[in-house]
Amino acid sequence: METILNALNPSQKEAVEHIDGPMLILAGAGSGKTKTLTTRLAYLVGEVGIDPANTLTLTFTNKAAAEMRERALKLMPSRVSYPPLLCTFHKFGLLFLKFHIEKLGRSNAFVIIDSDDKKRLIRSIAKELKIDLNISFIASEISKYKNSLLSPEIVVEKAELPDYKKIASIYVAYQKNIEENNLVDFDDLLMLTHQILAQNDTLRKETSERYKYIMVDEYQDTNELQFQLLELLSSEHNNLCVVGDDDQSIYGWRGANIRNILEFSSNFETCKTVKLETNYRSTEPILKAANTLIEHNSTRLGKKLTSHKGAGENVKLIHSLDESMEAKAIAHSIQKLLDKGADPDEIAVLYRINALSRSLEEGFTKSGLAFKLIGGMRFYERAEIKDIISYFRVLSNPHDDFSLIRIINKPKRGTGKASIEKLQKAAFEAHVSLFEYIEKSLQGDLPLVISKKVATSLTKLVEDVKLLQSEVSTTLGNFITLFEERIKLKDHYASMVDGMDRIMNIDEFYGLFRDAVIKNPDLTLDEFLNDISLQSDQDQIEEDAITIMSIHAAKGLEFEHLFVIGLEEEFFPLLGEGCNMEEERRLGYVAITRAKSDLTLCYVDSRFYKGRRKMIDKSRFLGEAGLVKDASLKITKQAAFKKGDLVKHKIFGIGRVQAANKSGKEYKLLINFGGNKKEILSSFVQSI
């Protein structure tokens, strides 16, 4: 064990050797946080003698979990008979609910629905309630409610503005629907886990006693629900070690609460804080720019990165007339790198706004550069892939009405909307699932409410499901071949305009499934479905091409040669109502610190954006990073809070902002706390 400690610097070693009590490891970019975390886990298990079953390590992506698991196991002695639990928050929630969801009166045969399923269900409810609001916005609000532990009843009671009252009514119907169909959305995995632990004191104690040593990666990205869940899990011992960087907190827009890391020391008494400030990724000029920029933020714990690599090339700037010239200049620079033998996988171009990728795609295509765009439509969200997954779900659980309705007419079986509605109504009245009603009505045990022609085609569907279920119960080795032979999804899509692309996607999925079975011969269909339900964008990054991606998607990654485009006011930083300048600056810090040795920042004089050409100023961040002397230093007219925001006050609880007005260095907010309206300074509330 001494050998793995020898590989650490003094700060890392100090963090690893801390055993009991809360600890905050403030880990700067590229400072070896993963090494520190995995070594500490190996130290607890292999040196201290902690039972692996008493540890729990939580991450945010499957990719990070897999990497950390592999690295930790390599550091552990061979006598460790089984690995510790190291997974994402949501995977932990899934495992917990499989054992305990029955405490909520629900079956553990629940089905996880993804964001696409969620939006489809919301769209159906909104149409039924005659509500015309943006579906993505409704889905986002429901997600915020769940991650703030707000039940539909509370939201209905608190909703003041007309649109939010409409969303509240959709939330009520949505939650009723998924509970009746035993569905679980992504947010439920944690919300229901928290609900069970909060309501069952004995189970809370047992669970906390089981996981006596808890570690959390990327703690700055946790939200209110995750914080409260961690409080419950560590309630019996407070052995909670969190690793994170307040300067890399860039997910406030999706609920991450930077106060979780800023206030960790006050939330957990006797907390030990260790700062990791030696950066092993980037050269001195890159870190100088990052340090100089982030020092303009006032809300931070404070640290300064120093480079282990030492001197290197200065940060370069590319100034272009417009986005086309910018793309051409970057393509030229990249081609020179490739000609010198640079690895395409070590080259990336980042942007703040997704729309800026268009000019890059066009420019790179014209230049003949192979690239991969990260953050477009996810593979698993494509219609043809969703269809296969829905079939698999029906095979796994034939009572999954939600999935059955999606595929009942794919390929076409003459089962139109009218037939489906008749079947749904009949199944509801007979108190059986849709599949069960179809099966029994075809056998003559229940009334046949559809035409004989439709009945004939559905007979084939029932036979196919039964046959494939039989195959799944024995072996998955030949399953995909049989599946395509019986269902013929490729034939269904072949006649479409983009049929070839869809067939290629189907083949890709089939290959993925076969590969998963080869890697794990004991794999079950349920396990496969659960794994792909928990996939993230970064789990799908391909190899051997230049990467084009948003800065948010690049978090946690690193590249030898990095270009960042759009360093202009209104683009980066993003300006306007609701803009949080400190988070924008943290985003700039994240972008810069993705570079190892070669960083180029790009800005233009004009861009074609939202339908018109616009003259723009260079970003203030170039000046704040010490790279130019004349960067725009405009005061941003923005509020951290705006009308309609949901906020939390430590005394008055949850409220909705009705007005926000400047008051000195902060804002005076008029907040409605369930009918009790108060004027509160913004520093006394937090966004949720």
XYZ file of C-alpha atoms in Angstrom, residues 78-688:
611
model
C -6.107 -9.378 -4.849
C -7.622 -10.651 -1.600
C -10.597 -8.258 -2.028
C -13.284 -10.779 -2.963
C -15.841 -8.396 -4.472
C -15.774 -4.817 -5.738
C -17.162 -1.827 -3.829
C -20.306 -0.115 -5.124
C -19.184 2.626 -7.486
C -21.910 4.028 -9.754
C -23.868 7.094 -10.815
C -26.422 8.698 -8.499
C -29.204 7.445 -10.747
C -27.855 3.887 -10.922
C -27.794 3.851 -7.118
C -31.405 5.060 -7.137
C -32.341 2.296 -9.563
C -30.708 -0.396 -7.401
C -32.328 0.994 -4.253
C -35.803 1.144 -5.803
C -35.554 -2.434 -7.094
C -35.355 -3.493 -3.435
C -37.562 -0.917 -1.751
C -40.126 0.687 -4.104
C -42.727 -1.724 -2.725
C -42.691 0.445 0.423
C -44.542 3.009 -1.700
C -47.106 0.403 -2.720
C -45.544 -0.082 -6.151
C -44.137 -3.123 -7.932
C -40.400 -3.423 -8.567
C -41.196 -4.394 -12.171
C -41.279 -0.681 -13.016
C -40.075 0.640 -16.383
C -37.660 3.574 -16.693
C -38.756 6.153 -19.267
C -36.284 8.571 -20.825
C -36.682 12.225 -21.815
C -38.261 11.359 -25.163
C -40.880 9.133 -23.534
C -41.498 11.835 -20.956
C -42.107 14.533 -23.575
C -44.397 12.249 -25.567
C -46.514 11.618 -22.483
C -46.581 15.327 -21.570
C -47.572 16.220 -25.140
C -50.484 13.785 -24.925
C -51.643 15.216 -21.580
C -51.265 18.823 -22.760
C -53.371 18.041 -25.836
C -56.043 16.404 -23.693
C -56.118 19.407 -21.322
C -56.036 21.817 -24.298
C -52.882 23.504 -23.011
C -50.621 25.101 -25.611
C -47.186 25.506 -23.985
C -43.682 24.475 -25.048
C -43.325 20.764 -24.234
C -39.594 20.998 -23.441
C -40.273 23.851 -21.024
C -43.007 21.854 -19.261
C -40.706 18.820 -18.995
C -37.932 21.007 -17.588
C -40.246 22.572 -14.990
C -41.517 19.157 -13.849
C -37.907 18.030 -13.525
C -37.122 21.111 -11.409
C -40.109 20.410 -9.172
C -39.031 16.835 -8.572
C -35.438 17.812 -7.867
C -36.750 20.366 -5.384
C -38.928 17.664 -3.761
C -42.132 19.485 -4.697
C -45.112 17.150 -5.086
C -47.871 17.894 -7.628
C -50.152 18.919 -4.752
C -47.670 21.493 -3.449
C -47.065 22.915 -6.932
C -50.829 23.243 -7.529
C -51.156 25.058 -4.214
C -48.192 27.395 -4.825
C -48.707 28.173 -8.534
C -49.626 31.837 -9.062
C -48.976 32.795 -12.688
C -51.408 31.435 -15.339
C -48.796 29.413 -17.268
C -47.460 27.828 -14.077
C -50.994 26.891 -13.035
C -51.317 25.075 -16.371
C -47.989 23.311 -15.832
C -49.141 22.319 -12.341
C -52.249 20.646 -13.786
C -50.097 18.774 -16.317
C -47.728 17.711 -13.507
C -50.682 16.224 -11.581
C -51.893 14.238 -14.603
C -48.361 13.232 -15.606
C -47.490 11.836 -12.179
C -50.835 10.024 -11.941
C -50.235 8.439 -15.353
C -46.717 7.183 -14.681
C -47.688 5.798 -11.270
C -50.711 3.969 -12.702
C -48.509 2.471 -15.438
C -45.680 1.726 -12.975
C -43.265 3.967 -14.862
C -40.297 5.786 -13.360
C -38.709 8.811 -14.972
C -35.073 9.813 -14.499
C -35.849 12.242 -11.665
C -37.968 9.637 -9.849
C -34.919 7.427 -9.425
C -33.640 9.886 -6.818
C -36.879 11.519 -5.667
C -38.534 8.205 -4.768
C -35.328 6.960 -3.136
C -35.273 10.095 -0.968
C -38.986 9.722 -0.203
C -38.561 6.141 0.996
C -35.543 6.953 3.191
C -37.159 10.082 4.644
C -40.363 8.202 5.536
C -38.726 5.056 6.962
C -36.413 5.904 9.831
C -35.390 2.291 10.426
C -34.467 1.811 6.763
C -32.600 5.147 6.769
C -30.491 4.007 9.714
C -29.871 0.575 8.154
C -28.869 2.098 4.811
C -26.609 4.688 6.428
C -24.977 2.007 8.584
C -24.420 -0.127 5.506
C -22.678 2.649 3.562
C -20.372 3.930 6.292
C -17.914 5.560 3.894
C -19.420 7.642 1.118
C -17.511 9.512 -1.578
C -18.947 11.839 -4.216
C -17.261 12.970 -7.420
C -18.020 16.356 -9.078
C -19.799 17.573 -5.953
C -20.201 21.082 -7.384
C -22.743 19.618 -9.826
C -25.117 18.288 -7.143
C -28.596 19.745 -6.775
C -30.879 20.196 -3.772
C -32.306 16.662 -3.998
C -28.867 15.042 -4.232
C -27.665 17.088 -1.255
C -30.620 15.987 0.869
C -30.184 12.377 -0.234
C -26.522 12.492 0.819
C -27.556 13.925 4.188
C -29.826 10.921 4.742
C -27.235 8.395 3.571
C -24.517 9.821 5.849
C -26.818 10.653 8.770
C -25.490 7.936 11.103
C -21.766 8.611 10.669
C -21.004 11.786 8.660
C -18.192 9.956 6.844
C -18.903 11.896 3.662
C -15.993 12.793 1.387
C -16.836 15.060 -1.535
C -14.544 16.052 -4.389
C -15.243 19.039 -6.561
C -14.302 22.450 -7.864
C -16.488 25.484 -7.264
C -14.753 27.161 -10.230
C -16.174 24.450 -12.500
C -19.794 24.721 -11.369
C -21.485 25.295 -14.755
C -24.832 23.533 -14.460
C -26.896 26.065 -12.521
C -29.340 26.193 -15.446
C -30.283 22.566 -14.864
C -30.521 22.713 -11.097
C -26.944 22.311 -9.815
C -26.563 24.331 -6.611
C -23.101 25.851 -6.155
C -23.956 26.504 -2.497
C -23.655 22.763 -1.846
C -19.873 22.997 -2.268
C -19.458 26.585 -1.031
C -21.274 25.771 2.217
C -20.133 22.160 2.697
C -17.889 23.078 5.630
C -20.755 24.780 7.463
C -23.300 22.065 6.593
C -21.032 19.314 7.971
C -19.311 20.244 11.216
C -15.680 19.217 11.836
C -15.165 19.198 8.062
C -11.604 18.835 6.842
C -10.744 20.766 3.660
C -7.878 19.769 1.376
C -6.971 21.820 -1.708
C -5.447 20.161 -4.772
C -3.760 23.005 -6.667
C -1.037 21.265 -8.688
C -2.272 20.908 -12.272
C -0.844 17.977 -14.264
C -2.701 18.739 -17.510
C -1.855 22.209 -18.758
C 1.199 24.391 -19.327
C 1.881 27.640 -17.428
C 0.511 30.089 -20.046
C -2.810 28.221 -20.208
C -3.167 28.148 -16.426
C -2.189 31.813 -16.138
C -5.088 32.733 -18.443
C -7.490 30.488 -16.486
C -6.389 31.789 -13.062
C -6.503 35.425 -14.177
C -10.009 35.030 -15.602
C -11.597 33.202 -12.659
C -10.198 35.667 -10.113
C -12.836 38.123 -11.377
C -15.487 35.970 -9.663
C -16.397 36.972 -6.109
C -18.347 33.838 -5.096
C -15.639 31.193 -4.759
C -13.649 29.357 -2.096
C -10.362 30.428 -3.662
C -7.382 28.489 -4.998
C -4.682 29.011 -7.613
C -3.493 26.329 -9.994
C 0.218 25.825 -10.609
C 1.544 23.861 -13.566
C 3.479 20.649 -13.049
C 4.385 20.674 -16.765
C 5.944 24.139 -16.626
C 6.494 26.531 -19.538
C 4.819 26.162 -22.917
C 3.457 28.040 -25.919
C 1.528 31.247 -25.330
C -2.227 31.199 -25.796
C -3.000 32.088 -29.432
C -5.804 34.277 -30.790
C -7.564 34.017 -34.148
C -9.410 37.176 -35.188
C -11.668 36.736 -38.243
C -14.116 38.911 -40.173
C -16.994 36.431 -39.844
C -17.852 32.817 -38.967
C -16.999 31.466 -42.436
C -13.514 32.947 -42.295
C -13.187 31.667 -38.735
C -14.059 28.095 -39.775
C -11.638 28.320 -42.703
C -8.815 29.604 -40.455
C -9.400 26.867 -37.874
C -9.563 24.175 -40.575
C -6.247 25.447 -41.969
C -4.626 25.364 -38.511
C -5.940 21.855 -37.862
C -4.707 20.585 -41.222
C -1.211 21.836 -40.353
C -1.409 19.938 -37.053
C -2.500 16.748 -38.826
C 0.297 17.128 -41.381
C 2.749 17.211 -38.490
C 1.323 13.937 -37.146
C -1.145 15.188 -34.539
C -3.752 12.656 -33.390
C -7.265 13.747 -34.541
C -8.668 12.541 -31.203
C -6.440 15.106 -29.463
C -7.970 18.025 -31.381
C -11.242 19.701 -30.391
C -13.249 22.827 -31.124
C -15.566 24.118 -28.384
C -18.391 26.632 -28.436
C -20.778 28.226 -25.927
C -23.875 28.172 -28.176
C -24.881 25.080 -30.176
C -25.909 27.153 -33.207
C -22.262 28.086 -33.791
C -21.487 24.501 -34.816
C -23.167 24.981 -38.222
C -20.362 27.112 -39.722
C -17.751 24.692 -38.358
C -19.512 21.678 -39.877
C -19.732 23.395 -43.250
C -16.118 24.637 -43.124
C -14.695 21.292 -42.061
C -16.722 19.432 -44.698
C -15.404 21.743 -47.435
C -11.858 21.213 -46.151
C -12.265 17.434 -46.081
C -11.676 17.173 -42.323
C -13.276 14.208 -40.570
C -15.144 15.366 -37.463
C -17.644 14.116 -34.902
C -20.329 16.410 -33.548
C -21.143 15.695 -29.925
C -24.489 16.826 -28.590
C -26.715 16.364 -31.644
C -29.642 13.964 -31.450
C -28.591 11.138 -29.176
C -28.410 7.713 -30.739
C -30.888 6.213 -28.278
C -33.405 8.989 -28.943
C -33.757 8.233 -32.660
C -37.235 6.937 -33.552
C -36.039 3.615 -34.952
C -33.913 2.899 -31.874
C -36.752 3.894 -29.547
C -38.942 1.376 -31.387
C -36.503 -1.486 -30.757
C -36.157 -0.499 -27.103
C -39.952 -0.410 -26.768
C -40.165 -3.926 -28.221
C -37.532 -5.078 -25.729
C -39.497 -3.486 -22.899
C -42.658 -5.317 -23.939
C -40.708 -8.591 -24.042
C -39.376 -7.843 -20.573
C -42.757 -6.729 -19.248
C -45.792 -7.361 -21.515
C -47.924 -5.251 -19.156
C -45.978 -2.126 -20.163
C -48.861 -0.405 -21.991
C -46.748 2.682 -22.651
C -44.205 0.787 -24.765
C -46.794 -1.469 -26.398
C -48.754 1.506 -27.748
C -45.582 2.835 -29.387
C -44.878 -0.340 -31.360
C -48.330 -1.881 -31.831
C -48.425 -0.479 -35.393
C -44.703 -0.694 -36.235
C -44.507 -2.397 -38.680
C -48.016 -1.453 -39.796
C -50.701 -3.861 -38.583
C -53.775 -1.804 -39.470
C -54.043 -0.825 -35.804
C -54.909 2.849 -36.076
C -55.763 5.379 -33.405
C -59.427 4.304 -33.239
C -58.530 0.617 -32.696
C -55.976 1.490 -30.026
C -58.476 3.689 -28.162
C -61.087 0.891 -28.236
C -58.547 -1.581 -26.864
C -57.379 0.842 -24.152
C -60.946 1.539 -23.029
C -61.819 -2.169 -22.951
C -58.620 -3.063 -21.062
C -59.304 -0.317 -18.513
C -62.855 -1.548 -17.913
C -61.658 -5.163 -17.619
C -58.885 -4.115 -15.146
C -56.164 -5.785 -17.201
C -53.164 -4.575 -19.162
C -53.468 -3.807 -22.867
C -51.432 -6.872 -23.918
C -53.408 -9.128 -21.597
C -56.689 -7.849 -23.056
C -55.509 -8.393 -26.632
C -54.325 -11.911 -25.805
C -57.516 -12.926 -23.969
C -59.845 -11.345 -26.532
C -58.091 -13.256 -29.317
C -58.607 -16.445 -27.299
C -62.299 -15.629 -26.854
C -62.082 -15.070 -23.096
C -62.874 -11.338 -23.442
C -64.978 -9.421 -26.026
C -63.271 -8.674 -29.356
C -63.569 -4.905 -29.876
C -61.519 -4.705 -33.083
C -62.077 -5.885 -36.646
C -61.128 -9.419 -37.709
C -58.451 -7.982 -40.021
C -56.770 -6.136 -37.146
C -57.239 -9.181 -34.911
C -55.371 -11.348 -37.422
C -52.357 -9.016 -37.480
C -52.350 -8.705 -33.678
C -52.434 -12.498 -33.387
C -49.093 -12.519 -35.201
C -47.773 -9.861 -32.782
C -48.798 -11.907 -29.730
C -47.192 -15.024 -31.229
C -43.962 -13.098 -31.937
C -43.826 -11.715 -28.400
C -44.352 -15.176 -26.890
C -41.692 -16.738 -29.117
C -39.132 -14.021 -28.430
C -39.858 -14.160 -24.690
C -39.075 -17.855 -24.806
C -35.788 -17.135 -26.596
C -34.861 -14.433 -24.069
C -35.489 -16.793 -21.154
C -32.915 -19.274 -22.454
C -30.102 -17.426 -24.227
C -29.464 -14.068 -25.876
C -26.904 -15.477 -28.296
C -29.234 -15.790 -31.293
C -31.875 -13.386 -30.047
C -31.187 -10.428 -32.371
C -31.266 -12.582 -35.515
C -34.607 -14.081 -34.484
C -35.932 -10.665 -33.461
C -35.311 -9.127 -36.889
C -36.670 -12.221 -38.680
C -39.953 -12.014 -36.779
C -40.455 -8.247 -36.418
C -38.844 -7.020 -39.682
C -38.214 -3.458 -38.504
C -35.683 -2.889 -41.291
C -38.368 -3.585 -43.885
C -40.627 -1.097 -42.116
C -38.091 1.711 -42.464
C -36.621 0.762 -45.860
C -39.270 2.639 -47.862
C -38.724 5.949 -46.036
C -36.739 8.849 -47.531
C -33.987 8.431 -44.929
C -34.484 4.670 -44.762
C -30.839 3.790 -45.380
C -29.671 5.957 -42.482
C -32.287 4.410 -40.214
C -31.302 0.874 -41.229
C -27.658 1.724 -40.501
C -28.715 2.933 -37.045
C -30.664 -0.289 -36.460
C -27.634 -2.344 -37.496
C -25.497 -0.267 -35.138
C -27.880 -1.054 -32.281
C -27.992 -4.755 -33.117
C -24.185 -4.771 -33.150
C -24.121 -3.017 -29.793
C -26.461 -5.641 -28.329
C -24.431 -8.556 -29.717
C -21.224 -7.004 -28.378
C -22.804 -6.601 -24.927
C -23.788 -10.297 -24.920
C -20.272 -11.352 -25.996
C -18.742 -9.273 -23.174
C -21.230 -10.617 -20.636
C -22.697 -14.044 -21.597
C -24.917 -13.933 -18.487
C -26.481 -10.598 -19.530
C -30.269 -10.384 -19.161
C -32.588 -8.238 -21.233
C -33.537 -6.263 -18.097
C -29.893 -5.463 -17.369
C -29.306 -4.360 -20.949
C -32.375 -2.087 -20.873
C -31.345 -0.552 -17.538
C -27.807 0.129 -18.780
C -28.896 1.957 -21.930
C -31.503 3.929 -19.968
C -28.659 5.414 -17.940
C -26.443 6.378 -20.879
C -25.167 9.969 -21.221
C -23.825 12.001 -24.139
C -20.199 11.488 -23.096
C -20.692 7.721 -23.042
C -21.239 7.868 -26.811
C -18.180 9.803 -27.978
C -16.582 8.015 -30.907
C -12.896 7.753 -31.810
C -10.541 8.863 -34.617
C -11.949 12.256 -35.595
C -11.728 15.913 -34.628
C -14.274 16.696 -31.949
C -16.763 19.543 -32.215
C -18.769 20.043 -29.059
C -20.222 22.501 -26.567
C -18.168 23.542 -23.549
C -20.759 21.912 -21.290
C -20.287 18.583 -23.088
C -16.479 18.928 -22.810
C -16.522 19.060 -19.016
C -14.150 16.417 -17.658
C -12.357 15.943 -20.983
C -8.935 17.155 -22.155
C -7.273 17.739 -25.519
C -3.708 18.435 -26.630
C -4.861 21.011 -29.188
C -7.925 23.092 -28.356
C -9.820 25.833 -30.189
C -12.589 27.829 -28.519
C -14.793 29.888 -30.846
C -17.333 32.646 -30.284
C -15.360 34.764 -27.796
C -17.695 37.713 -28.344
C -20.146 39.665 -26.198
C -23.637 38.080 -26.298
C -22.164 34.757 -27.434
C -19.573 34.117 -24.723
C -20.430 35.479 -22.245
C -24.071 34.950 -23.016
C -25.917 38.121 -22.036
C -29.497 39.005 -21.281
C -32.180 38.481 -18.662
C -31.405 35.627 -16.319
C -27.734 35.486 -17.295
C -25.403 34.597 -14.448
C -22.065 36.267 -15.245
C -20.136 34.288 -12.621
C -21.334 31.012 -14.115
C -20.437 32.288 -17.604
C -16.956 33.051 -16.305
C -16.699 29.579 -14.753
C -17.651 28.205 -18.153
C -14.749 30.172 -19.648
C -12.454 28.710 -16.991
C -13.641 25.184 -17.846
C -13.066 25.799 -21.569
C -9.508 27.068 -21.100
C -8.507 24.261 -18.734
C -9.503 21.556 -21.241
C -6.272 22.376 -23.144
C -3.037 20.535 -22.406
C -0.402 22.445 -24.349
C -1.960 24.260 -27.312
C -4.849 26.696 -26.836
C -6.365 29.013 -29.451
C -9.207 31.413 -28.652
C -11.217 32.739 -31.607
C -13.409 35.794 -32.126
C -15.019 37.512 -35.122
C -16.296 40.971 -36.054
C -19.728 39.739 -37.167
C -21.881 36.615 -37.084
C -25.000 35.481 -38.877
C -27.245 34.494 -36.013
C -31.005 34.121 -35.586
C -31.688 35.171 -39.143
C -29.516 38.264 -39.484
C -25.926 39.421 -39.639
C -24.758 41.161 -36.495
C -21.665 43.254 -35.703
C -20.264 42.275 -32.320
C -17.539 43.203 -29.817
C -14.844 40.830 -28.630
C -15.539 39.102 -25.314
C -14.672 40.798 -22.037
C -13.186 37.429 -21.017
C -10.217 38.009 -23.339
C -9.339 41.107 -21.342
C -10.117 39.525 -17.965
C -7.804 36.618 -18.851
C -5.008 39.105 -19.624
C -4.865 38.190 -23.327
C -5.877 41.549 -24.851
C -5.876 45.105 -23.517
C -8.989 46.454 -25.219
C -11.643 43.852 -24.566
C -15.153 45.134 -23.979
C -15.784 45.724 -20.295
C -19.484 46.581 -20.500
C -21.537 46.316 -17.362
C -24.037 43.557 -17.980
C -27.657 44.476 -17.477
C -28.721 41.189 -16.028
C -30.385 39.759 -12.988
C -29.503 36.546 -11.220
C -33.243 36.269 -10.545
C -36.213 37.042 -12.802
C -39.981 37.019 -12.660
C -41.302 33.480 -12.464
C -38.189 31.943 -10.853
C -38.711 29.416 -8.068
C -36.626 30.268 -4.971
C -36.103 28.948 -1.459
C -35.843 30.963 1.778
C -34.616 29.346 4.993
C -37.620 30.671 6.948
C -40.459 31.182 4.457
C -39.695 28.101 2.323
C -40.450 27.833 -1.414
C -41.729 30.897 -3.278
C -42.137 32.364 -6.757
C -40.429 35.634 -7.772
C -42.976 38.206 -8.947
C -40.596 41.146 -9.448
C -36.811 41.793 -9.338
C -35.374 45.298 -8.910
C -31.770 46.480 -8.509
C -30.875 47.437 -4.948
C -27.225 48.395 -4.493
C -25.028 45.437 -5.406
C -27.897 42.969 -5.367
C -31.627 42.702 -6.106
C -34.754 43.292 -4.094
C -37.203 40.498 -4.884
C -40.960 40.465 -4.447
C -41.670 36.818 -3.648
C -44.982 35.046 -3.198
C -44.628 32.351 -0.523
C -47.972 30.567 -0.970
C -49.999 33.780 -0.763
C -47.644 35.424 1.748
C -45.848 38.101 -0.294
C -42.497 39.384 0.977
C -39.788 41.735 -0.273
C -36.489 39.906 0.252
C -32.912 40.746 -0.766
C -31.570 38.231 -3.306
C -28.637 37.146 -1.114
C -31.118 35.611 1.346
C -32.659 33.165 -1.132
C -31.389 30.537 -3.523
C -32.669 29.479 -6.931
C -34.149 25.989 -7.220
